[in-house]
Every structure is written in structure tokens, then in C-alpha cells.
Amino acid sequence: MEKRNLTCIVCPMGCSLEVTLENGVVSAVTGNTCPRGDAYARAECTHPTRVLTTTVRVSGGVKPLVSVKSAGAIPKEDLFAAMEQINAMTIPAPVQLGQVLIPDLCGSGISLIATGAVEQKGN
Amino acid sequence: MKQVDLVIIGGGPAGMAAALGAYRKGVRNLLILDREQQLGGILEQCIHNGFGLHHFKEELTGPEYAARYAEEVKENGIPYLLDTMVLDLSQAADGSGDKIVTAVSSQEGYLQLRAKAVVLAMGCRERPRGALNIAGTRPAGIYTAGAAQKFVNLKGYMPGKEVVILGSGDIGLIMARRMTLEGAKVRAVCELMPYSGGLTRNIVQCLEDFGIPLKLSHTVVKIHGRERLEGVTIAAVDASRKPVPGSEEFIPCDTLLLSVGLIPENELSRAAGVEMDAVTGGARVDQNRQTSIPGVFACGNVLHVHDLVDYVSEEAELAGSCAAEYLMDAAVNAECWEVSARDGVRYVVPQCVRKDADKPFSLYFRVGDVYKDVRIVVKCGEKVLLSRAKKKVAPGEMECLPLNAQVLEQIDGDLTVCLEQKGAE
């Protein structure tokens, strides 16, 4: 039996979690104050994932960039590959809040969506 | 001169929530003024997530959180004037209690407004290098973390490639991750104190995820380079925060980011004669967030620096609705009990409580150091009103103590908030 101490990163509360692993399988999570903490601890010990937030270049807009996020958590080891895919693209304005910019980020099945809006220049 | 019932200075999260709070109480002749080209304030550049969990019960990025409020402002037809810089706030000379707001606007030019009430929601700004007295040259490549955040997230410029960050406040931690994701190498985050000023989750997801070392009890003692930053010398500090001789280490870098504290932006408030709290750097307020000038309210980071925007919105909504009440019954100028911080508690907001307080309210405060197994105690004279055990308190995390109607009834004198070692009672 192995015990691991984690800090939950799901929300700013940052609960201290204690995870009990038996033969690499999570058998118990304590210290969490909500179900999301339990899910985080289980994922972190088996296959850690993160939500990615960054920006995408915009052409012809009133702003040069639009802020974006992955619609869900993607595998942690794919963060830099995802950044490369995102930084290689330019989106023409206008961009709407919530618009899907990449349907499948790095083969994760998770989409990349705009978290801001950019109007077209001159409009 | 244009007459307005309520002017809100600042269109960030505080200003928008204050406007909505007043609107919901029936105020219609109101106006938000903001110097930027859009509503939203600093949230526009905070593209990371973690906002809104308390308020919207879901995890949003900064721009998304701002957009929710901006939409509500627009849907309700609350007027706002952008690209408008307020230059002065003063009291009308005729003794009417009205306030005169002077601004310049790209649309309106020089602008004077006569307002019955004002909400201060100007936010805060970062402590700059000049406030730190770091020895060395003055090359390019030294930015506050927020300035770098603006360059990267709004303008698309990278400030540099090899980075050292001084200060482990949340903006510094967030920027360590952001710079790393955009291809920079963050060599170290130095923190003068033996603990981080940021949220633990940010240390995990911004530093540990990327193997960025956090050097606690370390500071930058020298800056190198003539035209462009070439490196910094860091050193360990002792318990009195003085550099330890012999512990110096040179780190080559082209960029130094400073995340060394936030200062409420209160030039307008001071000039207007609002009484200030030397510890928070903001106005002294009662539980309605009214300042020493009747009809002038303050909320958000201009009042005291918050950790979470959710609490800013909550406080601003309160300030806005209390401003609406003031407009309905301007004659009220109640006496107050003082609220003071003692024994480990650094400050408390509100700093005073009206003697006629009849609605439950909360005390917000910060401690001066990291304490474990303590009791937070609210006293009225020698009488204990409230006592709550806490496993851990830290200066980086604002504490909140709600006072319910029962507690309220027992208030018959000045209040103090202090820490007691657990088991001392």
C-alpha cells in the first residue's frame, strides 16, 4: 500500500488530498471537500490531465489575439504539442466567444474554444 | 453640468457588479466610467481558468467571467463610457453633498458630472522595481508580471527567453507557466518570505508541473547588464530578510519579472479627502462599504487586494446596492463602532460597523504570518462573539467570517479580530 499527498488544483480552495494506492490502483481518496477532488486525485495518480489556456493569432481583427481554452482537460504530456499546433494557426476575424477553433486538439478528442471575442477591423 | 445619481469609477469586475447591484435596487440614472476600450478591467488579460467557481459554480477564464458581467450590464442598458479617464473627484462647494467627477474622454472631451453618490472601483496596480531598491544597472528586460502578462496575452509579444521571477504571488506563478508554454525557460521563482504568497494550486500547476524551482527565502540582490538584462544575482535571506553573505548565485537571464505586491490605486480617493487605512492602502469603510465621505463607496481591489474575483463581485454588489439605499435615504449618517485587527491579524474590512446595522455581514481579513492550529476570535470588549478553529492560516489567503443576526444583536461596543493558539481557551 502506498500513500501520496496531493494538492487539489480543481479550484482555488486547494484541498490537501491523501491518496491510497494499492498495486498502482487508487483505493481511497481523503481530504477532498467535493467530488471533483476525488476525480482529480484518481486522474492525477493514473493519467494526469490539465486544461490548457493560451491565445490564438487573429488576422483582420480589432485585436491581434483571442484567448482560448481546451474545452476539457488534455493529457499533461501533450501540453507542448498542443501549444505547437495552436501557435501554428491564425484565425480570421470575427471570432465569437465559445467558437470552436480546433475540433480535436492533438488527437485528444478535446476541442479548443475561444474564451473571448474579436470583432472585424473597420466594423 | 450633467446630473447623475450614481457614478461608478472603473468598469472591471468591481465596477460592473456594483452597477448591477445598484440597478437591481432600482437606480436607473447611473454611469460607469472606464479608461480602457472595453469593460472587464484586468480580467481581459487573465486568460487562465479558475474564475467563477463560487459565483457561477463553474470554472471560467478571466475573459469569460468578465463577459458574463458585461453582457448583463449591456442587457440591462446600464450606460457606460469607455476610453474615459477620471482625473478628479471632489465634493460640491454648495454643501449639497453632491460629488463632482472630472474626466477626459475620447468621445466627450473634458467632462464634468455632478453625482449624488460615487462607487470607487479603480482596482490596483503592481509594485514596481523602484519600490524594491535592487542594486545594479537599469537595463531593458525588467517588467512587472502583469505588464508581461499584457504583452503576451493581449499584444502577442514575448518579453524574453530566459526568465527569473521575483515574488511568488499568483500573477508571478501564472506567468511562470505562461512564459514556459510560450517557449521561454523560467530559471527560478525567488520568494523573499519562507512561504509563497500564492495559492497552493498555482504552485502545483504552474511550477511543479514544469519543474520550475521555487526558491523560498531568496531574493534578487543585483541586476546585471547595460542595454539588456544579462543576469541577476540572487541570495538567500535570513530570518530578518537580510541577504546571507556567501549565498550569492548568478543566474544568466534576459528577463526579470516582478510579482512583488499590489497597491490599491487610490489617487482619486486621497485627493477627494477619503480617510485611508494605512495597512490595506484602501479607504476605511463601514459594513456597507461606505467611506468616510457619505455617498462615496469603495469595493474590489481599490479597497483591499482580493485573491478571488468572486469575492470582488460579491463585495461590489453589496457596495452598489448600499449606494442605491443611500440615494433613497441620503440623510443617514450613522455612528459607528470601530473594528480593529490584533494579535496576528493584519487588517480587517470593514474597519467600522454602523451602530444601526441590522443585516448580517461578513468580516474579511488577512493574517500577518503563517499560523497552524489557531482560533480566529471576534470580540466585543471582553465578550467573545465568535470563535472558529482553523488548521492553517496564511497571509496569501483572505479569510472571511460571516456575522449572523444573533451575533449582530450582541454588538454593543468596538470589535476586535485576533488569533489565539488553539487550546488556549
Short mmCIF file of N, CA and C in Angstrom, two decimals, chain B residues 90-226:
data_model
loop_
_atom_site.label_atom_id
_atom_site.label_comp_id
_atom_site.label_asym_id
_atom_site.label_seq_id
_atom_site.Cartn_x
_atom_site.Cartn_y
_atom_site.Cartn_z
N SER B 90 -14.30 65.35 -6.32
CA SER B 90 -14.35 66.32 -5.23
C SER B 90 -15.78 66.48 -4.77
N GLN B 91 -15.96 67.21 -3.66
CA GLN B 91 -17.30 67.44 -3.15
C GLN B 91 -17.78 68.81 -3.62
N ALA B 92 -19.04 68.90 -4.00
CA ALA B 92 -19.58 70.16 -4.50
C ALA B 92 -19.44 71.23 -3.42
N ALA B 93 -19.12 72.45 -3.84
CA ALA B 93 -18.86 73.53 -2.89
C ALA B 93 -20.14 74.07 -2.24
N ASP B 94 -21.28 73.70 -2.80
CA ASP B 94 -22.54 74.28 -2.31
C ASP B 94 -23.12 73.58 -1.07
N GLY B 95 -22.39 72.60 -0.55
CA GLY B 95 -22.86 71.93 0.66
C GLY B 95 -24.02 70.97 0.44
N SER B 96 -24.30 70.65 -0.83
CA SER B 96 -25.41 69.76 -1.15
C SER B 96 -25.07 68.29 -0.89
N GLY B 97 -23.79 68.02 -0.69
CA GLY B 97 -23.36 66.63 -0.54
C GLY B 97 -23.11 65.95 -1.87
N ASP B 98 -23.37 66.63 -2.97
CA ASP B 98 -23.09 66.07 -4.29
C ASP B 98 -21.59 65.97 -4.53
N LYS B 99 -21.22 65.08 -5.45
CA LYS B 99 -19.81 64.91 -5.80
C LYS B 99 -19.60 65.38 -7.23
N ILE B 100 -18.44 65.95 -7.49
CA ILE B 100 -18.11 66.38 -8.84
C ILE B 100 -17.04 65.44 -9.38
N VAL B 101 -17.36 64.77 -10.49
CA VAL B 101 -16.41 63.86 -11.12
C VAL B 101 -15.90 64.52 -12.40
N THR B 102 -14.59 64.72 -12.49
CA THR B 102 -14.00 65.34 -13.67
C THR B 102 -13.24 64.27 -14.45
N ALA B 103 -13.49 64.19 -15.75
CA ALA B 103 -12.86 63.15 -16.56
C ALA B 103 -12.52 63.70 -17.94
N VAL B 104 -11.63 63.00 -18.63
CA VAL B 104 -11.44 63.27 -20.06
C VAL B 104 -11.79 62.01 -20.82
N SER B 105 -12.47 62.20 -21.94
CA SER B 105 -12.96 61.07 -22.70
C SER B 105 -12.68 61.32 -24.17
N SER B 106 -12.33 60.26 -24.92
CA SER B 106 -12.06 60.43 -26.34
C SER B 106 -13.33 60.85 -27.07
N GLN B 107 -14.48 60.47 -26.51
CA GLN B 107 -15.75 60.74 -27.15
C GLN B 107 -16.31 62.10 -26.72
N GLU B 108 -16.22 62.40 -25.43
CA GLU B 108 -16.88 63.58 -24.86
C GLU B 108 -15.93 64.73 -24.60
N GLY B 109 -14.63 64.48 -24.71
CA GLY B 109 -13.67 65.51 -24.35
C GLY B 109 -13.62 65.70 -22.85
N TYR B 110 -13.44 66.97 -22.42
CA TYR B 110 -13.42 67.28 -20.99
C TYR B 110 -14.83 67.15 -20.46
N LEU B 111 -14.97 66.47 -19.35
CA LEU B 111 -16.30 66.06 -18.91
C LEU B 111 -16.42 66.29 -17.41
N GLN B 112 -17.50 66.98 -16.99
CA GLN B 112 -17.77 67.09 -15.56
C GLN B 112 -19.16 66.57 -15.26
N LEU B 113 -19.24 65.74 -14.23
CA LEU B 113 -20.51 65.15 -13.84
C LEU B 113 -20.79 65.51 -12.39
N ARG B 114 -22.05 65.76 -12.11
CA ARG B 114 -22.46 66.01 -10.74
C ARG B 114 -23.21 64.76 -10.29
N ALA B 115 -22.69 64.07 -9.27
CA ALA B 115 -23.27 62.79 -8.86
C ALA B 115 -23.71 62.86 -7.41
N LYS B 116 -24.84 62.21 -7.12
CA LYS B 116 -25.29 62.15 -5.72
C LYS B 116 -24.46 61.13 -4.95
N ALA B 117 -24.06 60.06 -5.64
CA ALA B 117 -23.23 59.04 -5.00
C ALA B 117 -22.19 58.54 -6.00
N VAL B 118 -21.08 58.03 -5.45
CA VAL B 118 -19.99 57.53 -6.28
C VAL B 118 -19.52 56.19 -5.72
N VAL B 119 -19.27 55.23 -6.60
CA VAL B 119 -18.62 53.99 -6.17
C VAL B 119 -17.21 53.99 -6.75
N LEU B 120 -16.22 53.85 -5.85
CA LEU B 120 -14.82 53.76 -6.28
C LEU B 120 -14.52 52.31 -6.60
N ALA B 121 -14.14 52.03 -7.83
CA ALA B 121 -13.85 50.65 -8.26
C ALA B 121 -12.67 50.66 -9.22
N MET B 122 -11.59 51.36 -8.80
CA MET B 122 -10.46 51.57 -9.72
C MET B 122 -9.45 50.43 -9.72
N GLY B 123 -9.60 49.47 -8.81
CA GLY B 123 -8.68 48.35 -8.81
C GLY B 123 -7.33 48.68 -8.21
N CYS B 124 -6.32 47.93 -8.60
CA CYS B 124 -5.00 48.14 -8.01
C CYS B 124 -3.94 48.08 -9.10
N ARG B 125 -2.73 48.43 -8.75
CA ARG B 125 -1.63 48.28 -9.70
C ARG B 125 -0.46 47.62 -9.00
N GLU B 126 0.56 47.29 -9.80
CA GLU B 126 1.66 46.48 -9.27
C GLU B 126 2.76 47.34 -8.66
N ARG B 127 3.41 46.78 -7.63
CA ARG B 127 4.59 47.46 -7.09
C ARG B 127 5.70 47.34 -8.14
N PRO B 128 6.34 48.45 -8.47
CA PRO B 128 7.38 48.42 -9.50
C PRO B 128 8.78 48.18 -8.91
N ARG B 129 9.77 48.08 -9.80
CA ARG B 129 11.14 47.87 -9.37
C ARG B 129 11.59 48.98 -8.42
N GLY B 130 11.19 50.21 -8.73
CA GLY B 130 11.62 51.35 -7.94
C GLY B 130 11.27 51.24 -6.47
N ALA B 131 10.25 50.44 -6.15
CA ALA B 131 9.84 50.29 -4.76
C ALA B 131 10.68 49.26 -4.02
N LEU B 132 11.60 48.59 -4.73
CA LEU B 132 12.33 47.48 -4.12
C LEU B 132 13.78 47.80 -3.77
N ASN B 133 14.35 48.82 -4.38
CA ASN B 133 15.76 49.16 -4.13
C ASN B 133 16.71 48.00 -4.43
N ILE B 134 16.56 47.38 -5.62
CA ILE B 134 17.52 46.35 -6.02
C ILE B 134 18.72 47.07 -6.62
N ALA B 135 19.93 46.69 -6.17
CA ALA B 135 21.15 47.32 -6.68
C ALA B 135 21.40 46.89 -8.12
N GLY B 136 22.21 47.69 -8.83
CA GLY B 136 22.63 47.29 -10.17
C GLY B 136 22.23 48.29 -11.22
N THR B 137 22.41 47.87 -12.47
CA THR B 137 22.15 48.75 -13.61
C THR B 137 20.66 48.79 -13.91
N ARG B 138 20.31 49.57 -14.92
CA ARG B 138 18.89 49.71 -15.26
C ARG B 138 18.67 49.32 -16.72
N PRO B 139 18.90 48.07 -17.05
CA PRO B 139 18.74 47.64 -18.45
C PRO B 139 17.29 47.35 -18.81
N ALA B 140 17.04 47.14 -20.11
CA ALA B 140 15.73 46.67 -20.56
C ALA B 140 15.57 45.21 -20.14
N GLY B 141 14.35 44.76 -20.04
CA GLY B 141 14.11 43.35 -19.72
C GLY B 141 13.56 43.14 -18.33
N ILE B 142 13.26 44.24 -17.62
CA ILE B 142 12.67 44.10 -16.28
C ILE B 142 11.23 44.60 -16.35
N TYR B 143 10.31 43.70 -16.06
CA TYR B 143 8.88 44.02 -16.16
C TYR B 143 8.17 43.59 -14.89
N THR B 144 7.07 44.26 -14.60
CA THR B 144 6.17 43.67 -13.60
C THR B 144 5.49 42.49 -14.29
N ALA B 145 5.08 41.50 -13.49
CA ALA B 145 4.48 40.29 -14.07
C ALA B 145 3.22 40.64 -14.86
N GLY B 146 2.47 41.60 -14.37
CA GLY B 146 1.23 41.98 -15.05
C GLY B 146 1.48 42.67 -16.38
N ALA B 147 2.57 43.45 -16.46
CA ALA B 147 2.91 44.09 -17.73
C ALA B 147 3.30 43.02 -18.74
N ALA B 148 4.08 42.03 -18.29
CA ALA B 148 4.47 40.93 -19.17
C ALA B 148 3.23 40.15 -19.61
N GLN B 149 2.30 39.98 -18.68
CA GLN B 149 1.06 39.27 -19.00
C GLN B 149 0.28 39.99 -20.10
N LYS B 150 0.27 41.31 -20.02
CA LYS B 150 -0.42 42.11 -21.03
C LYS B 150 0.27 41.94 -22.39
N PHE B 151 1.61 42.01 -22.40
CA PHE B 151 2.36 41.83 -23.66
C PHE B 151 2.04 40.48 -24.29
N VAL B 152 2.12 39.42 -23.48
CA VAL B 152 1.97 38.06 -24.02
C VAL B 152 0.52 37.78 -24.41
N ASN B 153 -0.41 38.10 -23.52
CA ASN B 153 -1.80 37.65 -23.71
C ASN B 153 -2.65 38.59 -24.55
N LEU B 154 -2.32 39.87 -24.58
CA LEU B 154 -3.15 40.80 -25.34
C LEU B 154 -2.46 41.30 -26.61
N LYS B 155 -1.12 41.44 -26.56
CA LYS B 155 -0.41 42.02 -27.70
C LYS B 155 0.32 40.99 -28.54
N GLY B 156 0.61 39.82 -27.94
CA GLY B 156 1.31 38.79 -28.69
C GLY B 156 2.82 38.99 -28.78
N TYR B 157 3.39 39.70 -27.82
CA TYR B 157 4.85 39.86 -27.77
C TYR B 157 5.41 39.05 -26.62
N MET B 158 6.56 38.41 -26.85
CA MET B 158 7.24 37.73 -25.75
C MET B 158 8.30 38.67 -25.17
N PRO B 159 8.26 38.91 -23.86
CA PRO B 159 9.22 39.83 -23.25
C PRO B 159 10.66 39.29 -23.26
N GLY B 160 10.85 37.98 -23.34
CA GLY B 160 12.21 37.43 -23.34
C GLY B 160 12.20 35.93 -23.39
N LYS B 161 13.42 35.36 -23.32
CA LYS B 161 13.55 33.91 -23.49
C LYS B 161 13.98 33.20 -22.22
N GLU B 162 14.84 33.88 -21.44
CA GLU B 162 15.36 33.26 -20.20
C GLU B 162 14.90 34.14 -19.05
N VAL B 163 14.11 33.54 -18.18
CA VAL B 163 13.37 34.37 -17.23
C VAL B 163 13.67 34.01 -15.77
N VAL B 164 13.81 35.03 -14.93
CA VAL B 164 13.78 34.83 -13.48
C VAL B 164 12.59 35.64 -12.97
N ILE B 165 11.86 35.07 -12.04
CA ILE B 165 10.70 35.76 -11.48
C ILE B 165 10.96 36.03 -10.01
N LEU B 166 10.79 37.27 -9.61
CA LEU B 166 10.94 37.63 -8.20
C LEU B 166 9.54 37.82 -7.62
N GLY B 167 9.25 37.05 -6.59
CA GLY B 167 7.94 37.13 -5.95
C GLY B 167 7.07 35.97 -6.40
N SER B 168 6.42 35.32 -5.43
CA SER B 168 5.64 34.14 -5.78
C SER B 168 4.15 34.39 -5.57
N GLY B 169 3.74 35.63 -5.78
CA GLY B 169 2.29 35.92 -5.79
C GLY B 169 1.67 35.23 -6.98
N ASP B 170 0.35 35.18 -7.00
CA ASP B 170 -0.32 34.40 -8.05
C ASP B 170 0.02 34.86 -9.47
N ILE B 171 0.17 36.16 -9.67
CA ILE B 171 0.47 36.61 -11.04
C ILE B 171 1.84 36.10 -11.47
N GLY B 172 2.80 36.10 -10.55
CA GLY B 172 4.14 35.59 -10.85
C GLY B 172 4.09 34.12 -11.22
N LEU B 173 3.32 33.34 -10.45
CA LEU B 173 3.22 31.91 -10.70
C LEU B 173 2.54 31.64 -12.04
N ILE B 174 1.44 32.35 -12.28
CA ILE B 174 0.70 32.19 -13.53
C ILE B 174 1.60 32.54 -14.73
N MET B 175 2.42 33.58 -14.57
CA MET B 175 3.30 33.99 -15.67
C MET B 175 4.45 33.02 -15.87
N ALA B 176 4.88 32.33 -14.80
CA ALA B 176 5.92 31.31 -14.95
C ALA B 176 5.42 30.23 -15.91
N ARG B 177 4.18 29.81 -15.73
CA ARG B 177 3.61 28.79 -16.61
C ARG B 177 3.39 29.33 -18.03
N ARG B 178 2.86 30.54 -18.09
CA ARG B 178 2.54 31.13 -19.39
C ARG B 178 3.79 31.29 -20.25
N MET B 179 4.86 31.82 -19.65
CA MET B 179 6.12 32.02 -20.38
C MET B 179 6.69 30.67 -20.81
N THR B 180 6.57 29.67 -19.94
CA THR B 180 7.08 28.33 -20.27
C THR B 180 6.32 27.74 -21.45
N LEU B 181 4.99 27.84 -21.42
CA LEU B 181 4.17 27.30 -22.51
C LEU B 181 4.50 27.98 -23.83
N GLU B 182 4.87 29.27 -23.77
CA GLU B 182 5.19 30.01 -24.99
C GLU B 182 6.65 29.86 -25.40
N GLY B 183 7.37 28.96 -24.72
CA GLY B 183 8.71 28.62 -25.17
C GLY B 183 9.86 29.24 -24.41
N ALA B 184 9.59 30.04 -23.40
CA ALA B 184 10.68 30.62 -22.61
C ALA B 184 11.15 29.61 -21.57
N LYS B 185 12.35 29.84 -21.06
CA LYS B 185 12.88 28.99 -19.99
C LYS B 185 12.82 29.81 -18.70
N VAL B 186 12.00 29.38 -17.76
CA VAL B 186 11.94 30.08 -16.48
C VAL B 186 12.93 29.40 -15.54
N ARG B 187 14.00 30.16 -15.19
CA ARG B 187 15.10 29.57 -14.42
C ARG B 187 14.75 29.38 -12.96
N ALA B 188 14.01 30.32 -12.40
CA ALA B 188 13.67 30.20 -10.98
C ALA B 188 12.62 31.23 -10.61
N VAL B 189 11.87 30.91 -9.57
CA VAL B 189 11.00 31.89 -8.93
C VAL B 189 11.57 32.10 -7.52
N CYS B 190 11.95 33.34 -7.21
CA CYS B 190 12.51 33.64 -5.89
C CYS B 190 11.46 34.29 -5.02
N GLU B 191 11.40 33.87 -3.78
CA GLU B 191 10.43 34.45 -2.84
C GLU B 191 11.18 34.85 -1.56
N LEU B 192 11.05 36.13 -1.22
CA LEU B 192 11.72 36.67 -0.04
C LEU B 192 11.27 35.97 1.24
N MET B 193 9.99 35.67 1.32
CA MET B 193 9.43 35.09 2.54
C MET B 193 9.68 33.58 2.55
N PRO B 194 9.57 32.95 3.73
CA PRO B 194 9.75 31.49 3.80
C PRO B 194 8.53 30.71 3.28
N TYR B 195 7.50 31.42 2.81
CA TYR B 195 6.33 30.77 2.25
C TYR B 195 5.90 31.55 1.01
N SER B 196 5.12 30.89 0.15
CA SER B 196 4.66 31.59 -1.05
C SER B 196 3.43 32.43 -0.75
N GLY B 197 3.34 33.55 -1.45
CA GLY B 197 2.15 34.40 -1.31
C GLY B 197 1.02 33.96 -2.22
N GLY B 198 1.27 32.93 -3.03
CA GLY B 198 0.26 32.50 -4.00
C GLY B 198 -0.53 31.31 -3.49
N LEU B 199 -1.56 30.95 -4.24
CA LEU B 199 -2.37 29.78 -3.90
C LEU B 199 -1.57 28.51 -4.14
N THR B 200 -1.77 27.53 -3.26
CA THR B 200 -1.02 26.26 -3.38
C THR B 200 -1.27 25.61 -4.74
N ARG B 201 -2.50 25.69 -5.23
CA ARG B 201 -2.81 25.06 -6.51
C ARG B 201 -1.96 25.66 -7.63
N ASN B 202 -1.63 26.94 -7.51
CA ASN B 202 -0.80 27.55 -8.54
C ASN B 202 0.66 27.11 -8.45
N ILE B 203 1.12 26.81 -7.24
CA ILE B 203 2.48 26.27 -7.11
C ILE B 203 2.54 24.91 -7.78
N VAL B 204 1.48 24.12 -7.61
CA VAL B 204 1.43 22.78 -8.21
C VAL B 204 1.35 22.89 -9.74
N GLN B 205 0.35 23.62 -10.24
CA GLN B 205 0.08 23.56 -11.68
C GLN B 205 0.92 24.53 -12.50
N CYS B 206 1.56 25.50 -11.87
CA CYS B 206 2.37 26.46 -12.63
C CYS B 206 3.86 26.21 -12.47
N LEU B 207 4.30 25.71 -11.32
CA LEU B 207 5.73 25.48 -11.11
C LEU B 207 6.06 23.99 -11.16
N GLU B 208 5.46 23.20 -10.27
CA GLU B 208 5.82 21.77 -10.18
C GLU B 208 5.57 21.04 -11.49
N ASP B 209 4.48 21.36 -12.18
CA ASP B 209 4.17 20.72 -13.46
C ASP B 209 5.31 20.88 -14.46
N PHE B 210 6.04 21.99 -14.37
CA PHE B 210 7.06 22.30 -15.37
C PHE B 210 8.47 22.24 -14.80
N GLY B 211 8.59 21.76 -13.59
CA GLY B 211 9.90 21.62 -12.97
C GLY B 211 10.60 22.95 -12.72
N ILE B 212 9.83 24.00 -12.45
CA ILE B 212 10.44 25.31 -12.19
C ILE B 212 10.75 25.41 -10.70
N PRO B 213 12.03 25.68 -10.34
CA PRO B 213 12.35 25.74 -8.92
C PRO B 213 11.77 26.97 -8.22
N LEU B 214 11.20 26.74 -7.03
CA LEU B 214 10.72 27.83 -6.19
C LEU B 214 11.74 27.99 -5.06
N LYS B 215 12.41 29.14 -5.06
CA LYS B 215 13.43 29.36 -4.04
C LYS B 215 12.87 30.27 -2.96
N LEU B 216 12.41 29.64 -1.87
CA LEU B 216 11.87 30.40 -0.76
C LEU B 216 13.01 31.04 0.03
N SER B 217 12.73 32.14 0.73
CA SER B 217 13.75 32.87 1.48
C SER B 217 14.94 33.25 0.59
N HIS B 218 14.63 33.65 -0.63
CA HIS B 218 15.66 34.12 -1.57
C HIS B 218 15.19 35.42 -2.20
N THR B 219 16.16 36.27 -2.55
CA THR B 219 15.78 37.49 -3.25
C THR B 219 16.84 37.84 -4.30
N VAL B 220 16.50 38.79 -5.16
CA VAL B 220 17.46 39.28 -6.15
C VAL B 220 18.23 40.42 -5.50
N VAL B 221 19.55 40.29 -5.45
CA VAL B 221 20.36 41.34 -4.81
C VAL B 221 21.08 42.23 -5.82
N LYS B 222 21.22 41.75 -7.06
CA LYS B 222 21.88 42.59 -8.05
C LYS B 222 21.37 42.30 -9.46
N ILE B 223 21.32 43.37 -10.24
CA ILE B 223 20.88 43.28 -11.62
C ILE B 223 22.08 43.57 -12.53
N HIS B 224 22.32 42.73 -13.54
CA HIS B 224 23.48 42.88 -14.42
C HIS B 224 23.06 43.17 -15.86
N GLY B 225 23.89 43.91 -16.58
CA GLY B 225 23.63 44.19 -17.99
C GLY B 225 23.49 45.68 -18.23
N ARG B 226 23.95 46.15 -19.41
CA ARG B 226 23.88 47.58 -19.70
C ARG B 226 22.64 47.93 -20.51
#
